[in-house]
Short mmCIF file of C-alpha atoms in Angstrom, two decimals:
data_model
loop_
_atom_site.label_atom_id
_atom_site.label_comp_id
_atom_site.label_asym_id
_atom_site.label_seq_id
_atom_site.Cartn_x
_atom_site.Cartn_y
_atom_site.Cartn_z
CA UNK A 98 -16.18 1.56 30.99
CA UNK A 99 -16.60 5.44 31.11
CA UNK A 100 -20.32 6.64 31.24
CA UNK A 101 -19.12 9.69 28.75
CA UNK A 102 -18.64 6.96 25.49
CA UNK A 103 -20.98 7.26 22.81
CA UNK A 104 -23.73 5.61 22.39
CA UNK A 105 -25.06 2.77 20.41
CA UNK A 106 -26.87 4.82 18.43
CA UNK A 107 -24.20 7.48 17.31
CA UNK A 108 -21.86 4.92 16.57
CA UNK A 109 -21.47 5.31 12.26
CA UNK A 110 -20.02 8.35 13.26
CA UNK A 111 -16.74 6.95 14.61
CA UNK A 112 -16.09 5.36 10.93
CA UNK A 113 -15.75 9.29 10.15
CA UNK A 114 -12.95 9.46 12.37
CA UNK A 115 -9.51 8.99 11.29
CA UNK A 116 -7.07 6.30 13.25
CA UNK A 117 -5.32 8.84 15.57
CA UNK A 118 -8.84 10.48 16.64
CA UNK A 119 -10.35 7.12 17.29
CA UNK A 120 -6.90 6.07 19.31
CA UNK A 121 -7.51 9.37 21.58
CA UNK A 122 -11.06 8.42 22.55
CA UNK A 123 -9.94 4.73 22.54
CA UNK A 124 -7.72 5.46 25.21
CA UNK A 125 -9.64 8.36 27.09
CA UNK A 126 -12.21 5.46 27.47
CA UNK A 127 -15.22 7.68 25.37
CA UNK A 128 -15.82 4.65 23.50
CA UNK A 129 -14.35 1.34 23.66
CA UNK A 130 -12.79 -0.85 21.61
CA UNK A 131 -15.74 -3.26 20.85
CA UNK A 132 -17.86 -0.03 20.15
CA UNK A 133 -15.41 1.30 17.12
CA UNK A 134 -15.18 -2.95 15.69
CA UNK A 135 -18.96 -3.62 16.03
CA UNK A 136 -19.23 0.10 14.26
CA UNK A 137 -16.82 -1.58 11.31
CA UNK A 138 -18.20 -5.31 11.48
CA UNK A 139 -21.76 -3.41 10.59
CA UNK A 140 -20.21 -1.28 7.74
CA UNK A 141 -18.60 -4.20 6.39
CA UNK A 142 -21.69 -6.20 6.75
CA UNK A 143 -23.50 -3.39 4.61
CA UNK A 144 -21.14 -2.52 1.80
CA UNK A 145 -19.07 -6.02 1.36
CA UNK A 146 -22.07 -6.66 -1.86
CA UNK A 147 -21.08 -3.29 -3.18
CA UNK A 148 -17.32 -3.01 -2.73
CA UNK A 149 -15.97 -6.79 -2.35
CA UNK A 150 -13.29 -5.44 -0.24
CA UNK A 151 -13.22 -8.56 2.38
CA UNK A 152 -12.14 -12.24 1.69
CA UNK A 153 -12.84 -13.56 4.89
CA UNK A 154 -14.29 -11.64 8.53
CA UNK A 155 -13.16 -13.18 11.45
CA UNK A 156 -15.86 -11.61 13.59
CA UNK A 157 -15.90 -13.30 16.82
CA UNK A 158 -11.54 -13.39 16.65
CA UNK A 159 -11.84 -9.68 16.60
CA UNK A 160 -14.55 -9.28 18.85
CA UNK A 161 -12.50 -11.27 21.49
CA UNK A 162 -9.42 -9.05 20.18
CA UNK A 163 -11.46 -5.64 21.22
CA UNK A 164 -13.01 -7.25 24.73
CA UNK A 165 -9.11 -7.83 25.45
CA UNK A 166 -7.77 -4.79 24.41
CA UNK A 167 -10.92 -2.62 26.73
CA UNK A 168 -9.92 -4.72 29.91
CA UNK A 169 -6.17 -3.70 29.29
CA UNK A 170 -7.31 0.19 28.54
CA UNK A 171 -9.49 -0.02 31.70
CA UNK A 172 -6.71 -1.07 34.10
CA UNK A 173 -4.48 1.56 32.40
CA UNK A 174 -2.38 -1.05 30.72
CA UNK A 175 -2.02 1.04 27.28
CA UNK A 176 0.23 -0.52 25.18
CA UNK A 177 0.17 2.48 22.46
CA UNK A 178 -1.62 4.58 20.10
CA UNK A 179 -3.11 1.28 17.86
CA UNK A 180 -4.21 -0.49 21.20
CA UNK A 181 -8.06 -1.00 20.74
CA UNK A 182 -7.95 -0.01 16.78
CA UNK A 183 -9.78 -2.08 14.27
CA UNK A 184 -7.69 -2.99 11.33
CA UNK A 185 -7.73 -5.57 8.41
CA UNK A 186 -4.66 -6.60 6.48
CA UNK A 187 -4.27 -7.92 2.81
CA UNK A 188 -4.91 -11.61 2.79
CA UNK A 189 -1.28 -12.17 2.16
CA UNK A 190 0.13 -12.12 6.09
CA UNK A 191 -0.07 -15.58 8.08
CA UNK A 192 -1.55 -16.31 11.37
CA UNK A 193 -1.23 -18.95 12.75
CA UNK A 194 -4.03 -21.51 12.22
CA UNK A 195 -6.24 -18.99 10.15
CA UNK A 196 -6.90 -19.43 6.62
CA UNK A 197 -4.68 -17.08 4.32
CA UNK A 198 -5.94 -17.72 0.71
CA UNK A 199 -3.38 -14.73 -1.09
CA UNK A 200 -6.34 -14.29 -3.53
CA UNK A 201 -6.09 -17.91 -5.15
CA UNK A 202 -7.69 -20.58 -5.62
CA UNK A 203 -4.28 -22.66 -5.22
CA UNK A 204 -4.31 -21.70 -1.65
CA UNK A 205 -7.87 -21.13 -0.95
CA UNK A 206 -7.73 -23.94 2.21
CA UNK A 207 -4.64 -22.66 3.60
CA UNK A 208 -4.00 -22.79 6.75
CA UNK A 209 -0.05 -21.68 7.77
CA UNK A 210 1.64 -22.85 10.60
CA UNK A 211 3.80 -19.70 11.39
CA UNK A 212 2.13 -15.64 12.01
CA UNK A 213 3.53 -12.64 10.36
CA UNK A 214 6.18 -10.55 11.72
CA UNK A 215 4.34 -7.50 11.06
CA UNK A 216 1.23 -9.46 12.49
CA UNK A 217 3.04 -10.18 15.48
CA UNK A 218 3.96 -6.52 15.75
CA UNK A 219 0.60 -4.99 15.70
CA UNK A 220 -0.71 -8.03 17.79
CA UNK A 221 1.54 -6.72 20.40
CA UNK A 222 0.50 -3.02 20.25
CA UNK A 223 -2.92 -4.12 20.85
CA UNK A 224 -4.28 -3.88 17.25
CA UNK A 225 -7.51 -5.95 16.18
CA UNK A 226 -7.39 -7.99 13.24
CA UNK A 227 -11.08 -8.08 11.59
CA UNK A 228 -9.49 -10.52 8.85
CA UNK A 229 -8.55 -10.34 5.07
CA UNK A 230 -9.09 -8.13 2.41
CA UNK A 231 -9.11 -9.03 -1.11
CA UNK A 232 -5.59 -8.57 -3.76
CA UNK A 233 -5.06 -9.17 -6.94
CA UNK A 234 -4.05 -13.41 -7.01
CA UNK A 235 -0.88 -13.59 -5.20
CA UNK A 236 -0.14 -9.83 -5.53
CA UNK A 237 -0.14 -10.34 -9.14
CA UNK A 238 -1.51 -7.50 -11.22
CA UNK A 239 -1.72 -3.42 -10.56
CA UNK A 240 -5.79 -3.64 -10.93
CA UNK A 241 -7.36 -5.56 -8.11
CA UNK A 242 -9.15 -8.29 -10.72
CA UNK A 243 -9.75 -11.66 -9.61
CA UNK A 244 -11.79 -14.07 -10.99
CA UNK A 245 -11.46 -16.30 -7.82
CA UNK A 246 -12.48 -14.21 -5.29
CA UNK A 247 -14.75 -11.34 -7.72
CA UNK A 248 -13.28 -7.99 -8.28
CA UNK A 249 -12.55 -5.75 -5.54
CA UNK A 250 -14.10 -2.01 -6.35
CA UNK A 251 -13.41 1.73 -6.38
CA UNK A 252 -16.02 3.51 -3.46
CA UNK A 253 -15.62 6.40 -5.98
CA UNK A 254 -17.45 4.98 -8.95
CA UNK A 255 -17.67 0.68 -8.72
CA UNK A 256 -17.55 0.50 -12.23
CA UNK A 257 -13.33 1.50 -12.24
CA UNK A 258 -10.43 -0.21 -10.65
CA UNK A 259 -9.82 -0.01 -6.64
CA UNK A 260 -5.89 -0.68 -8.32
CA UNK A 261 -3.82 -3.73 -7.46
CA UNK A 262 -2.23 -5.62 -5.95
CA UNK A 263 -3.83 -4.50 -2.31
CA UNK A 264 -7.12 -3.84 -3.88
CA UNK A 265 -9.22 -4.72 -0.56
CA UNK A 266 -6.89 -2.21 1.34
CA UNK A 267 -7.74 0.68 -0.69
CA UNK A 268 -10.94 0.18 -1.04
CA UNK A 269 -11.96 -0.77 2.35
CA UNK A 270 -9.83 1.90 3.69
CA UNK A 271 -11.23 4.52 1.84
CA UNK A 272 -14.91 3.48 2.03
CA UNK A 273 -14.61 4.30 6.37
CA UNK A 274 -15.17 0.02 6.71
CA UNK A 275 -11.53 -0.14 8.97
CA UNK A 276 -9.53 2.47 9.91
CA UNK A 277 -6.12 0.94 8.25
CA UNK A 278 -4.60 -1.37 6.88
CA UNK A 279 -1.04 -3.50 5.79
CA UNK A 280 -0.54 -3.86 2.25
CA UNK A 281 2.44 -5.20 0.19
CA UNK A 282 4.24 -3.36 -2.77
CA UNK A 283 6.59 -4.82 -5.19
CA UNK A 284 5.34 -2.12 -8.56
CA UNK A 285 2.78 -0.35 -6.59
CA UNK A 286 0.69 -2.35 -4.30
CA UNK A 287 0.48 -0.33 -2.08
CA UNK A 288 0.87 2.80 -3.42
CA UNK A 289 -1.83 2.14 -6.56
CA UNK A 290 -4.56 1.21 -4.45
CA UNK A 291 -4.47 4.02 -2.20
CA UNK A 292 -4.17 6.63 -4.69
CA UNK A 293 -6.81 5.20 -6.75
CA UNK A 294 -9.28 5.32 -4.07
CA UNK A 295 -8.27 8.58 -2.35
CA UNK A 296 -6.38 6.97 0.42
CA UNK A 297 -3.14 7.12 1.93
CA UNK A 298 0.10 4.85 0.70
CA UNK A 299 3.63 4.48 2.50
CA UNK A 300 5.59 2.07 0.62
CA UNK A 301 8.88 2.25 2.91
CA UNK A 302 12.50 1.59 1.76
CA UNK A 303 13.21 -2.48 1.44
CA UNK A 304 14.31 -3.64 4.44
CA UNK A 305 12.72 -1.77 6.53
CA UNK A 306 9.84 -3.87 7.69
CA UNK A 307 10.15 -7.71 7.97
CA UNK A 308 8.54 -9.53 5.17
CA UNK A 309 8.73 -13.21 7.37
CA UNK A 310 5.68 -15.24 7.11
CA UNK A 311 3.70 -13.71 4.14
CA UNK A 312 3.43 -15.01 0.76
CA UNK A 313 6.46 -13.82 -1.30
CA UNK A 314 5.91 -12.05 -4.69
CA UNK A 315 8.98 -11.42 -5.48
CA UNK A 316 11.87 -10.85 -2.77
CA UNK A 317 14.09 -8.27 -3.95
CA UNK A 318 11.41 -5.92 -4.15
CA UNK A 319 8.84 -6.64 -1.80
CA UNK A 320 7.99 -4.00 1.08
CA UNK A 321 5.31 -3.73 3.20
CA UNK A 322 3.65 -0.96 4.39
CA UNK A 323 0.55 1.05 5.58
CA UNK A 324 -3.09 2.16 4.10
CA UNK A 325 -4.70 4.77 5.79
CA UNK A 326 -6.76 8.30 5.70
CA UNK A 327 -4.07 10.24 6.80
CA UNK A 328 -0.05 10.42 6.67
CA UNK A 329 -0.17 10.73 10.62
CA UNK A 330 -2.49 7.38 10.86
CA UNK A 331 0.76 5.64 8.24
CA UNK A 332 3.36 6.76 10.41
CA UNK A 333 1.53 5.48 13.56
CA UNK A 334 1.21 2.37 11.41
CA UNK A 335 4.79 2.37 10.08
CA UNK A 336 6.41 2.43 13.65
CA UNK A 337 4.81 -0.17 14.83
CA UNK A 338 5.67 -2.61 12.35
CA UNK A 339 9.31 -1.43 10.83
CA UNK A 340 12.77 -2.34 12.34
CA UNK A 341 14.93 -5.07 11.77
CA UNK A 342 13.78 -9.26 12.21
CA UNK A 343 16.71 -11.41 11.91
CA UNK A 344 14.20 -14.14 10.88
CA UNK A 345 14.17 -12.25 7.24
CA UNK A 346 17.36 -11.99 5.33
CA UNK A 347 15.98 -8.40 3.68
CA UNK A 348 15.93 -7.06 7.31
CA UNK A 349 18.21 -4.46 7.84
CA UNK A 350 19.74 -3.52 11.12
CA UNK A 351 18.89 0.44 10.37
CA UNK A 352 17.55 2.54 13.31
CA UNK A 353 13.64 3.39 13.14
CA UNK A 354 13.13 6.87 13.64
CA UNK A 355 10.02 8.04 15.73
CA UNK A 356 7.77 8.77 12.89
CA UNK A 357 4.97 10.20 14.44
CA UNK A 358 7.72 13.11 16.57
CA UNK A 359 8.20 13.91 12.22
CA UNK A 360 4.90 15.38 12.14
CA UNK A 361 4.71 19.05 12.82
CA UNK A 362 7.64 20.44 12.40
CA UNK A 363 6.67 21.92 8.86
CA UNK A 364 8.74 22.37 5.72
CA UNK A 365 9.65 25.89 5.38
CA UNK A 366 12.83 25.89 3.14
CA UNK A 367 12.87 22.11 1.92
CA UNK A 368 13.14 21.77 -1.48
CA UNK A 369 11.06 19.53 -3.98
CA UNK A 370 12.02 18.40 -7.36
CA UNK A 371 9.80 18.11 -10.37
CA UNK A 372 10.94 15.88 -12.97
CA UNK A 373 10.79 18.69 -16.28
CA UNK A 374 11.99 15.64 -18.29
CA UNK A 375 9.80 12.16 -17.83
CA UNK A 376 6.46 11.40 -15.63
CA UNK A 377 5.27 15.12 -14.70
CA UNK A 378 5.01 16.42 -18.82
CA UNK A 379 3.59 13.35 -19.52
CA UNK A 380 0.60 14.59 -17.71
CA UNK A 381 -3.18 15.33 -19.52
CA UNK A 382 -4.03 18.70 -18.59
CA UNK A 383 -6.80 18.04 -16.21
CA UNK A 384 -4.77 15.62 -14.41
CA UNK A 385 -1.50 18.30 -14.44
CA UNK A 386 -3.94 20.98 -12.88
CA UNK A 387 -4.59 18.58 -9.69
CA UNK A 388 -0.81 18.66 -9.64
CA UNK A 389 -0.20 22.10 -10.28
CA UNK A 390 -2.13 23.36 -7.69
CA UNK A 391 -0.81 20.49 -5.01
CA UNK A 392 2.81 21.86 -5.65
CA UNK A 393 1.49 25.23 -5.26
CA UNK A 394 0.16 24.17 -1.55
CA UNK A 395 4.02 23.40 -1.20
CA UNK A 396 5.34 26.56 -1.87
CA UNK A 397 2.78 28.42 0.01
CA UNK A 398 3.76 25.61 3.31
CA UNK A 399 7.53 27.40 2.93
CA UNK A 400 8.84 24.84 0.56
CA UNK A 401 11.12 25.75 -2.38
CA UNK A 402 9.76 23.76 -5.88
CA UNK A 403 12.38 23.35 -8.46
CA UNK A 404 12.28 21.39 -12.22
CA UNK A 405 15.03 19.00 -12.44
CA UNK A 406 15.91 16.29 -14.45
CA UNK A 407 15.99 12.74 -13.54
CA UNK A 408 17.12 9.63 -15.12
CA UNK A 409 15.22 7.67 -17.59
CA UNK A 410 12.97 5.39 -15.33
CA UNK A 411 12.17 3.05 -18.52
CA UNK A 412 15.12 1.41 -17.98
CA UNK A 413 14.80 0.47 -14.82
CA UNK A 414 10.95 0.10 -15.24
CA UNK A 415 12.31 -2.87 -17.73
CA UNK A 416 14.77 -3.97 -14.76
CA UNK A 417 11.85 -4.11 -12.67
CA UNK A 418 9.60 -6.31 -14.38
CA UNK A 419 12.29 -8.71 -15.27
CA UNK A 420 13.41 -9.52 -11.77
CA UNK A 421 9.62 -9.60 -10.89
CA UNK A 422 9.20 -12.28 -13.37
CA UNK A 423 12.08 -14.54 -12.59
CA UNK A 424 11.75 -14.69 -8.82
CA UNK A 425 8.11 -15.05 -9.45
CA UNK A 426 8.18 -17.66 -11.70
CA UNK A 427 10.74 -19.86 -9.15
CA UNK A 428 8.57 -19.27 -6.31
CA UNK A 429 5.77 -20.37 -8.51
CA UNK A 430 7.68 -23.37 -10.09
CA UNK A 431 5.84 -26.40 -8.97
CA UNK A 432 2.62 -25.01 -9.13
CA UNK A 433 2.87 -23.55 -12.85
CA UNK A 434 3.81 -27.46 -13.93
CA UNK A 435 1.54 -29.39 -11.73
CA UNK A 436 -1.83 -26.77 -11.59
CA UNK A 437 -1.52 -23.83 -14.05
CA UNK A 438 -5.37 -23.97 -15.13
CA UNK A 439 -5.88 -23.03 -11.87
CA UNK A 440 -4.36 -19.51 -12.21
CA UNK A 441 -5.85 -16.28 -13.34
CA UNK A 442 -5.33 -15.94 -16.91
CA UNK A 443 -3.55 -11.92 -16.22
CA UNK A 444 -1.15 -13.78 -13.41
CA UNK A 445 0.04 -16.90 -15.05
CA UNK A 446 0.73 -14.15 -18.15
CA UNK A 447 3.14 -11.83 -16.43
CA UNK A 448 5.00 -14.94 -13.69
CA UNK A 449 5.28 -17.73 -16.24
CA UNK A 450 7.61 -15.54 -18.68
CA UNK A 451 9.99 -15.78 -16.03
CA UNK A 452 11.24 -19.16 -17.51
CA UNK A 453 12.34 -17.82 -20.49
CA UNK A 454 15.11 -15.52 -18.98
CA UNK A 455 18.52 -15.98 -19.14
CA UNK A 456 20.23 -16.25 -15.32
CA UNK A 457 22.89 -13.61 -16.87
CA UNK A 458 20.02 -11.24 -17.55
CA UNK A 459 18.57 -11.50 -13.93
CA UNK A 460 22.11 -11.16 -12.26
CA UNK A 461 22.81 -7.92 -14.52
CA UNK A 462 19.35 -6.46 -13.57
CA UNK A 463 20.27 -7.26 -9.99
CA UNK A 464 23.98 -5.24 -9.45
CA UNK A 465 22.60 -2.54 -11.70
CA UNK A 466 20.62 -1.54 -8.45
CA UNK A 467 23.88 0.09 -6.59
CA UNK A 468 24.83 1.74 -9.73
CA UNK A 469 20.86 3.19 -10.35
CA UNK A 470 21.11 4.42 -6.07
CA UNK A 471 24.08 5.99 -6.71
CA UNK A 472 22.89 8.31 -9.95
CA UNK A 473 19.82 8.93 -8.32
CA UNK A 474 21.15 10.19 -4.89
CA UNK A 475 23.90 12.05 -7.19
CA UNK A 476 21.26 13.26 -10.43
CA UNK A 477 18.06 13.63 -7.90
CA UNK A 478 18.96 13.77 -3.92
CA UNK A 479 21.90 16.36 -4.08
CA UNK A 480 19.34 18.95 -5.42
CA UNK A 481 16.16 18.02 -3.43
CA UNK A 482 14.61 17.01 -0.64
CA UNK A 483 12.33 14.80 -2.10
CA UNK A 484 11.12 14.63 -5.87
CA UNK A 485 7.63 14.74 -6.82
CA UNK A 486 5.70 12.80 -9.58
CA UNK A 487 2.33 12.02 -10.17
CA UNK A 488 1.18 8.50 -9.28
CA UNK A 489 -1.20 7.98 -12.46
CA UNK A 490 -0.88 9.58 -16.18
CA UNK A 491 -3.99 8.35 -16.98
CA UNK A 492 -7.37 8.67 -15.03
CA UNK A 493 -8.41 5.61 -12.96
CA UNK A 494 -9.44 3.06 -15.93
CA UNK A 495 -12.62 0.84 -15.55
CA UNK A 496 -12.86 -2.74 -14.77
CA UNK A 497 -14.00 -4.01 -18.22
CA UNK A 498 -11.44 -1.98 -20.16
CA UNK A 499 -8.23 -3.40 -18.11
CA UNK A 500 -9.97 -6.84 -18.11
CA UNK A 501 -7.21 -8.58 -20.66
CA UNK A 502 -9.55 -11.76 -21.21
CA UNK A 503 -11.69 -8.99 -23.41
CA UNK A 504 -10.24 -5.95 -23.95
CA UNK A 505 -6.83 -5.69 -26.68
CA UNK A 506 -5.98 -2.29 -25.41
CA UNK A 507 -5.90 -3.60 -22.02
CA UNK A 508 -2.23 -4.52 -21.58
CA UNK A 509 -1.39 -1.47 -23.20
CA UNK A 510 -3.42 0.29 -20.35
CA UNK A 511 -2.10 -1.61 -17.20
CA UNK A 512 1.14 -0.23 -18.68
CA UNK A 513 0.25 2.96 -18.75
CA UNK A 514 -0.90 2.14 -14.35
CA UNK A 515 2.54 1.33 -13.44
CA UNK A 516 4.73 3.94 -15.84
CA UNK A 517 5.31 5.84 -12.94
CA UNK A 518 5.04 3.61 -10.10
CA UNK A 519 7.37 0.05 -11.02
CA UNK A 520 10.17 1.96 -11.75
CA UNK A 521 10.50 3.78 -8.29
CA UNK A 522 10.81 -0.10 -6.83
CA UNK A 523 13.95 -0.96 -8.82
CA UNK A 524 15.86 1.68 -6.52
CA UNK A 525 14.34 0.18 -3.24
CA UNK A 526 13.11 4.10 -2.35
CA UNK A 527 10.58 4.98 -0.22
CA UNK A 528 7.42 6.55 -1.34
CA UNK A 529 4.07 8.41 -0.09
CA UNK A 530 1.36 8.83 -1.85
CA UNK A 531 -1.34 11.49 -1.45
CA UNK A 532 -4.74 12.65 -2.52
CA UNK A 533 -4.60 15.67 -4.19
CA UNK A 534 -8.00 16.04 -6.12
CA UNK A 535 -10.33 14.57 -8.57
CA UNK A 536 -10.47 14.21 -12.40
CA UNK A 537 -13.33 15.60 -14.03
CA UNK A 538 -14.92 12.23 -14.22
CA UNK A 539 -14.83 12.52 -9.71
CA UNK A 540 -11.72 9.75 -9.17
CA UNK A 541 -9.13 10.25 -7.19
CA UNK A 542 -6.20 12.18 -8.56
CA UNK A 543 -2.62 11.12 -6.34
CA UNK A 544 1.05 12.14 -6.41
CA UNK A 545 3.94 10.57 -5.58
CA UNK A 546 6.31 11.87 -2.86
CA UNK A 547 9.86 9.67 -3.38
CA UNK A 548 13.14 10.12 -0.96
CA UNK A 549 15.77 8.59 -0.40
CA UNK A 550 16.77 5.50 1.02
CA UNK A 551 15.21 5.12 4.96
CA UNK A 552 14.35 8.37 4.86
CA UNK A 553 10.83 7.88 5.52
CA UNK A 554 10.21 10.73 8.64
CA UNK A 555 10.75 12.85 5.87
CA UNK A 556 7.85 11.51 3.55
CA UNK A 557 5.62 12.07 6.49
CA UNK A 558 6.44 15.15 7.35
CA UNK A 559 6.10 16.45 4.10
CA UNK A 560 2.73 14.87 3.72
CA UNK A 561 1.54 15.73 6.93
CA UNK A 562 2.74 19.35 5.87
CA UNK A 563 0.20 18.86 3.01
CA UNK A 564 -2.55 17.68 5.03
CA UNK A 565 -2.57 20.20 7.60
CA UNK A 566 -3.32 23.07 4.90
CA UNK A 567 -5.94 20.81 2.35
CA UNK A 568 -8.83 18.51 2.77
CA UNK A 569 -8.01 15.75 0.27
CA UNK A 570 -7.79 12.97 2.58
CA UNK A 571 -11.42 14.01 4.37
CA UNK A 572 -13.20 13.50 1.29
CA UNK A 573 -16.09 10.64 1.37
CA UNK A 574 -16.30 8.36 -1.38
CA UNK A 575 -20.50 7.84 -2.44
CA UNK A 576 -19.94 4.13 -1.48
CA UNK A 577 -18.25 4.61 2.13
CA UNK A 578 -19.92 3.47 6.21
#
């Protein structure tokens, strides 16, 4: 190993870094690969009480994982930029003889007999799996409680939601304990989470990346995507885990751009679309300032911001959670009859409904999806770019008050989490979301950049755009490594 590495006793400074600086000493040999996951292992070790962002560790796994990956990186054998990069996934992708519990107590001893495509893919680029983080109970629920497993927190303020379903992403994430993560997003996983804690979301289109061995939450809308500090760690992340698996029948045979060659090339001239009618005016004003001045970062990066207006996403946020509940409740059949008690109280609420739906109802919901692509790329895509919209209209809500056990106006508040987020699923689009301030209270404040179909290089290059001219995505949450 090179003599020029850091040292033991600098080494909480690499959780400062973000994924693509660590990759660039990873590979230059300044530190090594068990360096960077004994610097994580330690921060997890110290901040797992406070944050609850891990299910399970698998510390000697990803020790051996790091030792590997340094012999390869010392012989020169680099297999690309994740080789040697500590990661954790949502504990919702199988490996192969390691326990996946999905948040539940149903499947709290499982051990699958199959490994995760998108496992598989980062296994090959040399990744390190440190083990799973904490979700809402089988992906169920857009604020990270579980009464299984114990809340996951915010590193902003541990008293509010880290968001849901890919709670431990977020948080951990964010608080510097990994330097990325996979989540899943059916309303918002993905994209919730992240914003909430001042991360990085890419929720790509569906179909993109292989959904094979993970626990379903409901097919025709489940993606899975990237966590990370910055858009150019998520695109690193998104092309090593997207193109088509002909072991899923959601694959799609669609080419994968080279995400990361997106980055760069700026913006000057693109055009971005504010919805003047739904989402943006929707906005409290202290939220709408964060906003305000994000957009304004647009226009001064060369980019042309227009109001448009953009069809009514209550409809298809109804669409949305209708086909959620039906697929949701069949994958959940069996278990609903033979071991409901042993459910969270918020998921067996919004899954079990799903029995009460007609099969006419779900198929309508189903072909209204072509007709809902083809007003938005006609009403939205022929006049932009890619349209903007925030990712909360509300601040980031506490634990207690979206507990719905307690709290009556709870339901009405895990609404208000998704308003903007569910509907954006319906139309299988893909999304990125971005920090863009803080509220007053000092939580996160995210947007929402939406394009259209597999036209993720896009995303990132707008976001990277972004990142190049703020400082957003440096910021430290007061519970972070």
């Amino acid at each position: 190993m090179a003599e020029t590495r850091q040292s033991a006793g600098t080494l909480p400074s690499l959780l400062d870094l973000p994924l693509h600086e660590l990759s660039v000493l990873l590979h230059g040999r300044e530190v090594s690969s068990r360096e960077a996951t004994q610097a994580c292992l330690g921060a997890i070790e110290r901040l797992q009480p406070t944050l609850n962002a891990f299910i399970h560790v698998e510390t000697d796994a990803a020790l051996a994982q790091a030792d590997a990956a340094d012999r390869e990186i010392a012989q020169g054998r680099i297999r690309g930029p994740l080789h040697g990069v500590p990661l954790a996934h949502k504990d919702v992708f199988f490996r192969k003889g390691r326990r996946s519990t999905c948040g539940s107590k149903i499947r709290e001893d499982f051990w699958p007999d199959v490994t995760a495509t998108v496992m598989e893919r980062l296994d090959a680029a040399g990744a390190v799996d440190l083990g799973g983080l904490n979700l809402a109970e089988f992906c169920v629920g857009p604020t990270g409680h579980n009464d299984h497993f114990g809340h996951c927190r915010n590193p902003w303020n541990t008293d509010h939601v880290s968001g849901g379903s890919s709670s431990g992403s977020g948080s951990a994430v964010a608080a510097r304990l990994i330097y990325g993560s996979l989540g899943s997003d059916t309303g918002g996983s993905i994209r919730l989470p992240a914003g909430m804690c001042g991360a990085v979301g890419l929720k790509p289109t569906h179909g993109r990346v292989s959904l094979y061995g993970a626990m379903p939450r409901c097919w025709s809308l489940d993606v899975f995507g990237p966590i990370t500090r910055t858009v150019r760690d998520a695109a690193m992340l998104l092309e090593a885990i997207a193109g088509y698996d002909a072991r899923d029948p959601w694959s799609r045979a669609v080419e994968v751009p080279a995400y990361v060659a997106a980055l760069g090339r700026g913006i000057k001239g693109q055009r971005i679309a504010v919805p003047q009618n739904h989402l943006y005016p929707q906005l409290p004003s202290g939220l709408r300032s964060a906003h305000d001045q994000a957009l304004a970062v647009f226009e001064d990066l060369g980019a042309e911001v227009a109001l448009i207006s953009m069809p009514d996403p209550e409809d298809l946020y109804r669409w949305t959670t209708l086909i959620n509940r039906v697929e949701a409740s069949f994958i959940h059949k069996d278990w609903i009859r033979t071991r409901r008690d042993d459910y969270n109280v918020s998921t067996i609420t919004r899954i079990a409904d799903g029995f009460d739906v007609s099969a006419l109802e779900y198929i309508d919901a189903l072909e209204r999806r072509d007709q809902a692509n083809e007003r938005f790329a006609r009403e939205v895509f022929e006049h932009c770019d890619v349209l903007y919209c925030p990712l909360l209209l509300i601040d980031v809500p506490t634990i207690a008050e979206t507990d719905i056990r307690t709290e009556a106006s709870a339901p009405g508040i895990v609404h208000r989490v998704t308003q903007a987020t569910r509907w954006v699923s319906f139309v299988g689009l893909p999304v990125l979301t971005l920090p863009v301030g803080l509220s007053v209270g000092g939580l996160p404040v995210a947007a929402q950049l939406i394009a259209p179909r597999f036209a993720e290089e896009r995303l990132v290059a707008f976001g990277d755009a972004y990142q190049s001219a703020t400082r957003w995505h440096d910021r430290k949450p007061p519970n972070s490594a």
